[in-house]
Coordinates of C-alpha atoms in Angstrom, one line a residue:
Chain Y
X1 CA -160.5 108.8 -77.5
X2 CA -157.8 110.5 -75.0
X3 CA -158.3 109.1 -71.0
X4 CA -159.0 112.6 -70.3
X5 CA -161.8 112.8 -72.6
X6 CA -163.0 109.1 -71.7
X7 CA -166.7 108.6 -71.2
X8 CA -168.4 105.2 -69.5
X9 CA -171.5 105.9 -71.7
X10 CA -170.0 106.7 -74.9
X11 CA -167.8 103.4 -74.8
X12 CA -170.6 101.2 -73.7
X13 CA -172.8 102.6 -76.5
X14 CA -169.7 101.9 -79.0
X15 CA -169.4 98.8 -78.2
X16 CA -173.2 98.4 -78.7
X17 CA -172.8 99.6 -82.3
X18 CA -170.4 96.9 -82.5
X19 CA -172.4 94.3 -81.3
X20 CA -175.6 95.2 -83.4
X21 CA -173.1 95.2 -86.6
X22 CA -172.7 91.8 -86.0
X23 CA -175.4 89.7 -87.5
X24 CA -175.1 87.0 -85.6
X25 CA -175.6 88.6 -82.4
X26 CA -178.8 90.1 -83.3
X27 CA -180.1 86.9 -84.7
X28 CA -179.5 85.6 -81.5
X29 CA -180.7 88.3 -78.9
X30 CA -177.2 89.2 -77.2
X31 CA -177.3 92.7 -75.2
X32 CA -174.4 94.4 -73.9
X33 CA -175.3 95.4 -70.7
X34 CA -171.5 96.7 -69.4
X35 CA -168.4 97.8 -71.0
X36 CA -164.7 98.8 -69.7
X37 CA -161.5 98.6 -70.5
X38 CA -161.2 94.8 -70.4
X39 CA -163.9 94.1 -68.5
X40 CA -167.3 92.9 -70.4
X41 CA -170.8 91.8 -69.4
X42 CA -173.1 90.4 -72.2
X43 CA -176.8 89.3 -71.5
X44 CA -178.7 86.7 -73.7
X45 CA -182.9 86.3 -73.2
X46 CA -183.5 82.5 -73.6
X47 CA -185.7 81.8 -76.5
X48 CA -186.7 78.6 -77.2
X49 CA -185.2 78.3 -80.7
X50 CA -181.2 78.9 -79.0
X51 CA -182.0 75.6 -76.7
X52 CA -181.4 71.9 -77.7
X53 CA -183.4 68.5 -77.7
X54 CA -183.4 68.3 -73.2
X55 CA -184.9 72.6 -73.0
X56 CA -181.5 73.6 -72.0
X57 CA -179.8 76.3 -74.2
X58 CA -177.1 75.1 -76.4
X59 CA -173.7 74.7 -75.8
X60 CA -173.1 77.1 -79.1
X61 CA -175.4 79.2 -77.9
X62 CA -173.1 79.1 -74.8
X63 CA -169.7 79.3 -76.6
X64 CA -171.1 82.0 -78.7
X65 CA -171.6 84.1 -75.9
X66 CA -168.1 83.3 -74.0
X67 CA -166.2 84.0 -77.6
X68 CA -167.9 87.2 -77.8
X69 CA -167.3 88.4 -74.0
X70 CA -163.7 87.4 -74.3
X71 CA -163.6 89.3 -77.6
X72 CA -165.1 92.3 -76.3
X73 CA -162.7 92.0 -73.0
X74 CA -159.7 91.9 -75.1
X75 CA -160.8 94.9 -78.1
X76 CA -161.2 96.8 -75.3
X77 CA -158.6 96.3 -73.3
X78 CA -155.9 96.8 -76.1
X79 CA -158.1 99.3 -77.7
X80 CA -156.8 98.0 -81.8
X81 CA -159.4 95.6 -84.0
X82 CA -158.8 92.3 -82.6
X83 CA -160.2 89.1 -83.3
X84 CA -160.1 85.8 -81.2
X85 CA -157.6 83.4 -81.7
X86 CA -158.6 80.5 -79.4
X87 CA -160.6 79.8 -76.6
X88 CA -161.5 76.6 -74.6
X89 CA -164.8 75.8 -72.3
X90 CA -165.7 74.1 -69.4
X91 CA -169.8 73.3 -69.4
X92 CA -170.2 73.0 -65.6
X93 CA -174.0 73.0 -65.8
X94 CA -176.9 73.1 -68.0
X95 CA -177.8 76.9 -69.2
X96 CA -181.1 77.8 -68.7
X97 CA -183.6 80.5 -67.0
X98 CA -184.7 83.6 -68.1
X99 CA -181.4 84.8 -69.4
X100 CA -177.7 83.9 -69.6
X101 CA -175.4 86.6 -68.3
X102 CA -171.8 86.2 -69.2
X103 CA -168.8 88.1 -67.6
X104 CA -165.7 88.7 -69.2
X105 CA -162.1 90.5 -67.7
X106 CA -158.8 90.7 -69.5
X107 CA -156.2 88.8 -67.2
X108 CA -152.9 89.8 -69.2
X109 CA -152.8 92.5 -71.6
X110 CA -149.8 92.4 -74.0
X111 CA -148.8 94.2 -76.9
X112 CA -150.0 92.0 -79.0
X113 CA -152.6 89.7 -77.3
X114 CA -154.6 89.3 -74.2
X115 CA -155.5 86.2 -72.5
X116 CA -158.9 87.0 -71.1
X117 CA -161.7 84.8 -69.1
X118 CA -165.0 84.6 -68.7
X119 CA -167.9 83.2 -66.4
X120 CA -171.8 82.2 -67.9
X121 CA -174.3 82.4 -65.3
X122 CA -178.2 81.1 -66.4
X123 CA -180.6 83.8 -64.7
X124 CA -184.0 82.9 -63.2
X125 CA -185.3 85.7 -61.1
X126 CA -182.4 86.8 -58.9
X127 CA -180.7 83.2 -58.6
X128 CA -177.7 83.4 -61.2
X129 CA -176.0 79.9 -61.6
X130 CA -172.6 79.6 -62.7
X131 CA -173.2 77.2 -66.1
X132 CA -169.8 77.3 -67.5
X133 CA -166.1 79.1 -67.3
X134 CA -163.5 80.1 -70.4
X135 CA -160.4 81.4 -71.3
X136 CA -159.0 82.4 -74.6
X137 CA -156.5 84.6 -76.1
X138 CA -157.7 87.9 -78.4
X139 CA -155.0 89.3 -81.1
X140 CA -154.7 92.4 -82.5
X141 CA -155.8 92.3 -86.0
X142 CA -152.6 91.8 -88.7
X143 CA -150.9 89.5 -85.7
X144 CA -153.5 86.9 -86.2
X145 CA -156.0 85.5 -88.7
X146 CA -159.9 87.4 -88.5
X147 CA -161.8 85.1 -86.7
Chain X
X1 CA -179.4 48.4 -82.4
X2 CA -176.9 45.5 -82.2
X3 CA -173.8 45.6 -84.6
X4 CA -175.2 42.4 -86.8
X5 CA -178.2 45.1 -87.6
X6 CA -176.1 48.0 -88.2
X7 CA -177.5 49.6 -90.8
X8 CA -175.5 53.1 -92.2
X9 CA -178.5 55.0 -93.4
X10 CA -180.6 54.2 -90.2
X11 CA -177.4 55.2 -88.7
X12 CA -177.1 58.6 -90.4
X13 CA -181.5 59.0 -90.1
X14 CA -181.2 58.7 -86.3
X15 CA -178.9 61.3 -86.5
X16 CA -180.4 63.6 -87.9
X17 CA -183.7 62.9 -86.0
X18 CA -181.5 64.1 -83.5
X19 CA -180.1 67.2 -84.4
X20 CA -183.8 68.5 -86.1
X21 CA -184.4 68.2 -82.5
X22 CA -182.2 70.6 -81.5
X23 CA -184.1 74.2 -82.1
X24 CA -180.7 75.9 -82.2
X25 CA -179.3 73.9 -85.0
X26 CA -182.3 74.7 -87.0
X27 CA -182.1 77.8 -86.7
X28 CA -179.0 77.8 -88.2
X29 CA -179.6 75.6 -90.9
X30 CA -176.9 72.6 -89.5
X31 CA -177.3 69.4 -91.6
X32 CA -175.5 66.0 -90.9
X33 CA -174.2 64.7 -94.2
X34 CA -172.4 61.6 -92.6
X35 CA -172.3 59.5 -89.2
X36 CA -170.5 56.9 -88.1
X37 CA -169.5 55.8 -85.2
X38 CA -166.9 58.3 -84.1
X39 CA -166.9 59.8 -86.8
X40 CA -168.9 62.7 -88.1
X41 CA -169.4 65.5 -90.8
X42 CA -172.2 68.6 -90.6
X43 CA -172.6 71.5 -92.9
X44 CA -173.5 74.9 -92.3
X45 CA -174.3 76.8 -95.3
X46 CA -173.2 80.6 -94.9
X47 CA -176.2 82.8 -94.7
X48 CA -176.1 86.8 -94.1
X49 CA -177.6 86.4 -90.6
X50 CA -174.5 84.3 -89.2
X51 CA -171.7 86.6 -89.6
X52 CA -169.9 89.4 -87.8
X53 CA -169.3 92.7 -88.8
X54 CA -166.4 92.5 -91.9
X55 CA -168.7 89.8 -93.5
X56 CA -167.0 86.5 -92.1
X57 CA -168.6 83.4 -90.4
X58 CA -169.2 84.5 -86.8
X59 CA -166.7 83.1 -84.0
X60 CA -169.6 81.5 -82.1
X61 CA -171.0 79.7 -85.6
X62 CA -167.9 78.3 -85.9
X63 CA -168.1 77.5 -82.1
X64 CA -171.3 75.9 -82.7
X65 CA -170.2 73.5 -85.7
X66 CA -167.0 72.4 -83.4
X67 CA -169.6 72.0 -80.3
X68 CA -171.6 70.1 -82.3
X69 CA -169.4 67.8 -84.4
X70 CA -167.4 66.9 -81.2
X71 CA -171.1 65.9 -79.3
X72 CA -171.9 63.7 -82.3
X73 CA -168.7 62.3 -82.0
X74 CA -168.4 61.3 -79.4
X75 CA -171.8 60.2 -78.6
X76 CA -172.0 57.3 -81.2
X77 CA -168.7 56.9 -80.3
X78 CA -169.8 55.7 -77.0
X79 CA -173.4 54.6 -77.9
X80 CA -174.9 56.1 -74.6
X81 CA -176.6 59.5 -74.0
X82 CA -173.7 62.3 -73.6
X83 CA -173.1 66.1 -72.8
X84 CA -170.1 68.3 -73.9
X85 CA -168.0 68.4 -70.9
X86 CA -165.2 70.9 -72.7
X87 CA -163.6 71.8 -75.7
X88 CA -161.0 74.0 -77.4
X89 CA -160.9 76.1 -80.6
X90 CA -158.1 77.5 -82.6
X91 CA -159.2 80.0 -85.3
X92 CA -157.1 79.9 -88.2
X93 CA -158.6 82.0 -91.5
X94 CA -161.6 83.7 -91.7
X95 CA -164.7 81.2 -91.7
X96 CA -166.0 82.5 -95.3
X97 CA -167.5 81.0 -98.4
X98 CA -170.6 78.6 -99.5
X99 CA -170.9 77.0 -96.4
X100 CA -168.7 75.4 -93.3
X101 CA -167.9 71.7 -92.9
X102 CA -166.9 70.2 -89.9
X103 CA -165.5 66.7 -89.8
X104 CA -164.9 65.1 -86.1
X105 CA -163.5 61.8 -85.4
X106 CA -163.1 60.1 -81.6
X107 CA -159.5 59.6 -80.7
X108 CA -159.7 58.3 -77.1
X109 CA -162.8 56.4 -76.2
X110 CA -163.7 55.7 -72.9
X111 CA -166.3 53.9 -70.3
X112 CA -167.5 57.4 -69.8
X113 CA -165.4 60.1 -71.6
X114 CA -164.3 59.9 -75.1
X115 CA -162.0 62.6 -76.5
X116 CA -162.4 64.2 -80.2
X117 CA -161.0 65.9 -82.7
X118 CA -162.1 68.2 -85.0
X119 CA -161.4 70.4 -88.2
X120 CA -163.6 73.2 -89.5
X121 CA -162.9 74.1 -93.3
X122 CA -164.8 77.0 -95.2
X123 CA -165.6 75.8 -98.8
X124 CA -166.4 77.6 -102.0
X125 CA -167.0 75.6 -104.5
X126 CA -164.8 72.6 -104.6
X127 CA -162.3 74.4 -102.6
X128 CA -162.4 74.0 -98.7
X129 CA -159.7 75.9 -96.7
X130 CA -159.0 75.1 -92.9
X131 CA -160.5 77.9 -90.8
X132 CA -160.6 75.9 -86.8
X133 CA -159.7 72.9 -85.0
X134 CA -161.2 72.3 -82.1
X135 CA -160.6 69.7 -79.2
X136 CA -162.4 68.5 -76.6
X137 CA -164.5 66.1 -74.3
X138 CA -167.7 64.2 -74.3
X139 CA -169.0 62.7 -71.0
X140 CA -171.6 59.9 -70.6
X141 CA -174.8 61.6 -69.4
X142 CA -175.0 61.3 -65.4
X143 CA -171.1 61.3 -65.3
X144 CA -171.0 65.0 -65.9
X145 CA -173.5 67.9 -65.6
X146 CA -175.5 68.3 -69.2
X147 CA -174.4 71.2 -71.8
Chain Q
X1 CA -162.1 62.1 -42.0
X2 CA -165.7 63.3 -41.1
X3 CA -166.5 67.3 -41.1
X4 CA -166.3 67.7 -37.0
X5 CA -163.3 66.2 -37.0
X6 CA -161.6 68.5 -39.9
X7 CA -157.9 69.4 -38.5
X8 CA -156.4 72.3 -41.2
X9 CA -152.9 71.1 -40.4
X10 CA -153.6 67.4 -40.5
X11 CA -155.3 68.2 -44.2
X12 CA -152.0 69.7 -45.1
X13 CA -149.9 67.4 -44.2
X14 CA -151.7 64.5 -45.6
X15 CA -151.4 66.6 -49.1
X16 CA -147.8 67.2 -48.6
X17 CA -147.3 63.1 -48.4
X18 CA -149.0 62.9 -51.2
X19 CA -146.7 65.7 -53.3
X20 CA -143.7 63.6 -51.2
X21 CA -144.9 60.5 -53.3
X22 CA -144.9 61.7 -56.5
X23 CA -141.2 61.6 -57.9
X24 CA -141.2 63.7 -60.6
X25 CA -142.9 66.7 -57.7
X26 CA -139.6 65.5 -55.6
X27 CA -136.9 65.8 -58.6
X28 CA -138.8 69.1 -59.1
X29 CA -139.0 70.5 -55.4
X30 CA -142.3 71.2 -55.3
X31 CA -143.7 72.3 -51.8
X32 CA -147.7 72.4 -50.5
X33 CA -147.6 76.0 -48.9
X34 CA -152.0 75.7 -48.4
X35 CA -154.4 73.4 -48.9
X36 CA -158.4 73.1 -48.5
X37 CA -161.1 72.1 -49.9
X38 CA -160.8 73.0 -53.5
X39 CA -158.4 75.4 -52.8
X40 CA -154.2 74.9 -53.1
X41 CA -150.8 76.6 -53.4
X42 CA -147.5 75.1 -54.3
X43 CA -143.7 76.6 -54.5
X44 CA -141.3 75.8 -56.2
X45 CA -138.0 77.2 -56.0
X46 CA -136.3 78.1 -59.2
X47 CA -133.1 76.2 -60.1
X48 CA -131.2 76.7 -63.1
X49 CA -131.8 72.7 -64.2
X50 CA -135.6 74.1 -64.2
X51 CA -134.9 76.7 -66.8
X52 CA -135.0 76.5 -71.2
X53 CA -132.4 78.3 -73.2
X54 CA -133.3 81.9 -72.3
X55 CA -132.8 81.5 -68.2
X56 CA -136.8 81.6 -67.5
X57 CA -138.5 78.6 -66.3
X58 CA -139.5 76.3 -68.7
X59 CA -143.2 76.1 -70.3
X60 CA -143.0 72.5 -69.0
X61 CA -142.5 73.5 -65.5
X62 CA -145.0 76.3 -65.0
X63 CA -147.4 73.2 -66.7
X64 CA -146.2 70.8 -64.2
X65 CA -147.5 73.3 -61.7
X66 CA -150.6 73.8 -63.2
X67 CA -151.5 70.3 -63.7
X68 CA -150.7 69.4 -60.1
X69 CA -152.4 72.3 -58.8
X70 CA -155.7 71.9 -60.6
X71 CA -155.3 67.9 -59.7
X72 CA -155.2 68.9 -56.1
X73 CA -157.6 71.6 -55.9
X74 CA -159.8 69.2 -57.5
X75 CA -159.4 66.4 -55.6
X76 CA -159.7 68.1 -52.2
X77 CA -163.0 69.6 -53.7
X78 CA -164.6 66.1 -54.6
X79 CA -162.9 63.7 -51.4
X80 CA -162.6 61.2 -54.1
X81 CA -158.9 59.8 -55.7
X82 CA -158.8 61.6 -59.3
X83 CA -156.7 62.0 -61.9
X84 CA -156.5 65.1 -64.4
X85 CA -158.2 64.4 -67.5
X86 CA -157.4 67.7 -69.2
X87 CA -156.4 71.0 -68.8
X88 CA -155.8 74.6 -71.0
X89 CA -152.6 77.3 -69.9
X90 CA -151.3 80.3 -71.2
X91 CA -148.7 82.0 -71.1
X92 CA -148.4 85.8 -70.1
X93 CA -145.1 86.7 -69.4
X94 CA -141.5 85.1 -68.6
X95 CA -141.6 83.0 -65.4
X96 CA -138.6 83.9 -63.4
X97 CA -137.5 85.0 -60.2
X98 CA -136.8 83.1 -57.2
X99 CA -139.9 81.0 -57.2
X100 CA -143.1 79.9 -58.3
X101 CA -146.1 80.0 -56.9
X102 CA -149.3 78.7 -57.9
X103 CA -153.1 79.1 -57.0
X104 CA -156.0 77.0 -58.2
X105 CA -159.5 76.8 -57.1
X106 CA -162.7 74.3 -57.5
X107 CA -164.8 76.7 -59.5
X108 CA -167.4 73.8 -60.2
X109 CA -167.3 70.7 -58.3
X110 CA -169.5 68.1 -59.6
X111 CA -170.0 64.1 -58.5
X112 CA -167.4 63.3 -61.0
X113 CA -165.9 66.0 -62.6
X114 CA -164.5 69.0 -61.4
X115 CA -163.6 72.3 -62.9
X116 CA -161.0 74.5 -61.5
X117 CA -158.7 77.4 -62.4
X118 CA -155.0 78.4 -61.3
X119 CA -152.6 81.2 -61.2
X120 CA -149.1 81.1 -61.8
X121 CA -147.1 84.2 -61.0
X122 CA -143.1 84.7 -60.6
X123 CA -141.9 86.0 -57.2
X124 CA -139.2 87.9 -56.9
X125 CA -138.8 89.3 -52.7
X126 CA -142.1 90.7 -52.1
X127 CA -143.7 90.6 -55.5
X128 CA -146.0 88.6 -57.6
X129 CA -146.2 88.6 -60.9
X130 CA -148.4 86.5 -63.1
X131 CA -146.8 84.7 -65.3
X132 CA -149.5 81.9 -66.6
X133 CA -153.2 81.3 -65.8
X134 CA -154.9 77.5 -66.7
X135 CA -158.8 75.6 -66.4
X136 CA -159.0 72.0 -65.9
X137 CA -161.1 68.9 -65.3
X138 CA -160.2 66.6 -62.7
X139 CA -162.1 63.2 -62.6
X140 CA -162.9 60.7 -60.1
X141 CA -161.1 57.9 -60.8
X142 CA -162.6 55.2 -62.6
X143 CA -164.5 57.5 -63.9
X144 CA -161.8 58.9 -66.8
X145 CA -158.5 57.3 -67.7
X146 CA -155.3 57.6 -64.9
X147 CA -153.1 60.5 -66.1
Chain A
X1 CA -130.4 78.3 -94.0
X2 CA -131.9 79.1 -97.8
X3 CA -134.3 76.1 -99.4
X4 CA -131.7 75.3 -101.9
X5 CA -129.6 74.1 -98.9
X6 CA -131.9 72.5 -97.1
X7 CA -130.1 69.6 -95.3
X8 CA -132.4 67.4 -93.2
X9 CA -129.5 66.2 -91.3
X10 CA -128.2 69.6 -90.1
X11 CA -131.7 71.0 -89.9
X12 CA -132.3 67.8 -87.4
X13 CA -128.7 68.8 -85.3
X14 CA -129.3 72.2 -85.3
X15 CA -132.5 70.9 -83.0
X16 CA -130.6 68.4 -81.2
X17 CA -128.3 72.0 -79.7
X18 CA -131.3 73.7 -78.9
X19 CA -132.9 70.9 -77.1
X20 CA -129.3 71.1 -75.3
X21 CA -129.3 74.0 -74.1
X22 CA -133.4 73.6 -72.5
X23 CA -131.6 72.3 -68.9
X24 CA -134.8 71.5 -68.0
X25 CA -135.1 69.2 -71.1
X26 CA -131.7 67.8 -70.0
X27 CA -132.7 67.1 -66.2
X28 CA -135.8 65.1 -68.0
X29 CA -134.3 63.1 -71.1
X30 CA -135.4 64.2 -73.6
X31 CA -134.5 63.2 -77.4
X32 CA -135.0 64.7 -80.7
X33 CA -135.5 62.3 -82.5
X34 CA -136.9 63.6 -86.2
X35 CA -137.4 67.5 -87.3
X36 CA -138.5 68.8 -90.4
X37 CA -140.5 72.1 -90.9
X38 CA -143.6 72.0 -89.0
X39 CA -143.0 68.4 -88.1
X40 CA -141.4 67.0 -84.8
X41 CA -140.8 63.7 -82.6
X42 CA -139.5 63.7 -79.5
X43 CA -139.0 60.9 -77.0
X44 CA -138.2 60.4 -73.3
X45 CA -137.2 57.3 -71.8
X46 CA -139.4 56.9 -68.9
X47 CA -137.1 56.7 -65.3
X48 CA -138.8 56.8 -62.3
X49 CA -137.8 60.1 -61.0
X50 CA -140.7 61.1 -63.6
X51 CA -143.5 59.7 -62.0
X52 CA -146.3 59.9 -59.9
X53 CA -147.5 58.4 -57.0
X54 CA -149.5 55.2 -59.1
X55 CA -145.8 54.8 -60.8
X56 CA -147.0 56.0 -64.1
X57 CA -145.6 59.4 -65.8
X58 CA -147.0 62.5 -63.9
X59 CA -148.8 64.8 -66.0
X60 CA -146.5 67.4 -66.0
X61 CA -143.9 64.9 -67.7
X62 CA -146.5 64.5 -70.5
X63 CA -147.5 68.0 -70.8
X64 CA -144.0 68.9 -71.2
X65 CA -143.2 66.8 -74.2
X66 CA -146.6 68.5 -75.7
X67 CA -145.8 71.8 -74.4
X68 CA -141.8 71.3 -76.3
X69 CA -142.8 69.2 -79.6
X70 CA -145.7 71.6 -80.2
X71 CA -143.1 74.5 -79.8
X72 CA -140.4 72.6 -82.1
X73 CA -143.4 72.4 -84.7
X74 CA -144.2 75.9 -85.0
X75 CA -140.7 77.3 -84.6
X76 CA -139.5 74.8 -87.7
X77 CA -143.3 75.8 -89.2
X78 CA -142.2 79.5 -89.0
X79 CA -138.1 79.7 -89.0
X80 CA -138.4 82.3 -86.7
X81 CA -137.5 82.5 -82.6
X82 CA -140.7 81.9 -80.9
X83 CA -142.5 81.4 -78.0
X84 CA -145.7 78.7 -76.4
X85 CA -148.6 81.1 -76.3
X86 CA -151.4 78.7 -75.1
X87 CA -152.0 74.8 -75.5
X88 CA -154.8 72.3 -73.9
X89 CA -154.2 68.5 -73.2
X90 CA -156.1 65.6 -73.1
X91 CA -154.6 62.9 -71.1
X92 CA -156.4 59.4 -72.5
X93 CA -154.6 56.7 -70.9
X94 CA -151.7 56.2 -67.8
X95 CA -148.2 57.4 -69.7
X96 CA -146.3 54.5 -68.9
X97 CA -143.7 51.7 -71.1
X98 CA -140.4 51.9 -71.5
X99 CA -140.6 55.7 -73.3
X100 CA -142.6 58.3 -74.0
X101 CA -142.8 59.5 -77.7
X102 CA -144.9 62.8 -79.1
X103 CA -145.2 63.8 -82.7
X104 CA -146.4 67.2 -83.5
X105 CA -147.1 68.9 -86.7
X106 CA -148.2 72.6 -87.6
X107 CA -152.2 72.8 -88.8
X108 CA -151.8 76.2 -89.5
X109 CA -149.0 78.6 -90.1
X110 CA -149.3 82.3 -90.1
X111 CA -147.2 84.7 -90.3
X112 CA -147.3 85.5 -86.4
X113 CA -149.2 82.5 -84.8
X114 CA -149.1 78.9 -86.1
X115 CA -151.5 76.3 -84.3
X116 CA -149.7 72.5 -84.2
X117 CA -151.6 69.1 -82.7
X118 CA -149.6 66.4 -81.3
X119 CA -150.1 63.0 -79.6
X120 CA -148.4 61.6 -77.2
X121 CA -147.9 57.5 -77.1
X122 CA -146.9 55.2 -74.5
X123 CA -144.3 52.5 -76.0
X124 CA -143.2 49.1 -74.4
X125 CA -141.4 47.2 -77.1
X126 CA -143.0 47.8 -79.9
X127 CA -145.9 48.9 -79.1
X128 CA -147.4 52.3 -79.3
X129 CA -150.2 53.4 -76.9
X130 CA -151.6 56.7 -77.5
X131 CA -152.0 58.3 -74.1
X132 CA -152.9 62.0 -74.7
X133 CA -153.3 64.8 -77.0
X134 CA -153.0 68.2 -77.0
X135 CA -153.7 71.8 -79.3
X136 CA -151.7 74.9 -79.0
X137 CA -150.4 78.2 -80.4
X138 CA -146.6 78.8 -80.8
X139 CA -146.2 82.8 -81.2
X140 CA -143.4 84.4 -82.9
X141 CA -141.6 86.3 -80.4
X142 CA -141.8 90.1 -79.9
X143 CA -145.7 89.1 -80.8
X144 CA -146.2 87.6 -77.5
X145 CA -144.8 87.3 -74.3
X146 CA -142.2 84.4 -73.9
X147 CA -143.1 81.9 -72.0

């Protein structure tokens, strides 16, 4: 894909045969609802069954969805296969609502890597909350081990 | 339960009355095969439905176990009612095999924060292999906002 | 200090005593260039005693400046004496140039936690480039161990 | 330096220069103080110009012994020049004694990336306190920025 020859809905769609090659991400409900060079919005519906013992979702169910915005941030941004490296949370609230929305940008695109971060919001109606914030680092594939 | 009446296999039981609460962790299939306090170890065994798309463990299962361990850490570490304020993960190898174990121990106890350790290792067979170590923090419940 | 009474340069200047009574911030030549509420920049020239062996800064400095950024954006957020129970940086690029300068803001400010991010970029004349971004947790104190 | 030659001794001075020529680990103190592949201590004696206001060592004093014994570990992991791509502390306890000493060992060498742990302790006498611990990446360099 040549930047002259780039088109929004063909990358978003890409990305959303990536996502629905993943497994895990269908088992789990995640929708990708935005896509651009290093810049990444994935949605979650809140089913019971991704919450823990108090009604609030997870915190995997959280991380999940930050490791896989950052991931997506980064692929895209470099445009090689990639796979995350490392990433670190901050749980600033409990995740609940309707849905969890997560948005992800790439902050420093190297060669080699890209350091990327991410905001969680839970959704209820309108209101989005912001339930927790990360930052990681996403390496071309070879560089780093699969993750 | 005072510590003349500690009793190991109550210990563990409690436990994992605990995380059969948790509807996320049963839908993964997480089991707790020891507890102390401090001191932890789940497995994951390695179905279909938790990978990505070259056949490895997803990032966010992996995610998950660390979130997890480092809760139950940190939690009987401290004997009170916690949340996951934060934690790190490094990705080393591909999360592959049988199933995942996840082994946590509490390295800095505190009145209302206790910081853990933990290391994520794919097994097949007898073999385990490091795949993650993760790091982070567990907060007494009211101290920080739940995850 | 009650909210009709808040003077801009007053809050300043009590920060800058406070960067004036920490040492290391004085062997360092650290300098409070804004501070509000949850939100700070420091400066700090670059010397050559500030440097490793390639002639950029060293990682330890640009974390210096990270760490007391996030401690004072935090701080200022919650009203409350804290201390920095943890933080997470990466590097980007070199830091060089004349000076540092770093950003940080209270992205979630909690009764006893607080969660904020910074931005470290290298100036050179007129331009900013980032060199290092980081995500923290400052405590109140009492509430997490003095760091 | 080929395995058959290996000399512990010259392997440990060959540390000691670099260390040397880090100006900012000369304007701190800083001693190497054993060095094998993957496997580091370093200590500082702890003067005054390296702390805070509350007279214990500032943050940045500890993170900067993480931030270099994490770097020694991977660099010795690898025996390659490299640089800190990312690390995350957890301060435990006020750094305070007579001197600061880290140890840090690799977790996980790769060809590119190897993620080291270290602690950091607090000694008066004889004593050891541990006061923090940290997690980070140490990139060979060309495969990430230097930092």
């Amino acid at each position: 894909m040549t930047s002259d020859t780039f088109d929004p809905d063909v990358f978003l769609q890409l990305g959303r045969d990536v996502l629905q090659r993943q497994p895990f991400s269908v088992l789990l409900g995640a929708e990708l609802t935005h896509l651009m060079p290093g810049d990444v919005e994935l949605q979650l519906p809140l089913r019971d069954d991704l919450k823990q013992q108090d009604g609030f979702a997870h915190g995997g169910v959280v991380s999940y969805l930050a490791d896989n915005a950052l991931t997506f941030a980064g692929g895209t941004a470099m445009r090689v296969p990639v796979v995350t490296s490392e990433f670190k949370i901050n749980y600033l609230k409990p995740a609940m609502g309707e849905r969890l929305v997560v948005r992800a940008k790439a902050v420093g695109v190297g060669r080699s890597q890209t350091v990327c971060r991410c905001d969680v919001f839970s959704v209820l109606g309108h209101e989005e909350t912001l339930c927790a914030v990360a930052q990681g680092t996403i390496s071309k594939r070879g560089d780093a081990p699969p993750a």
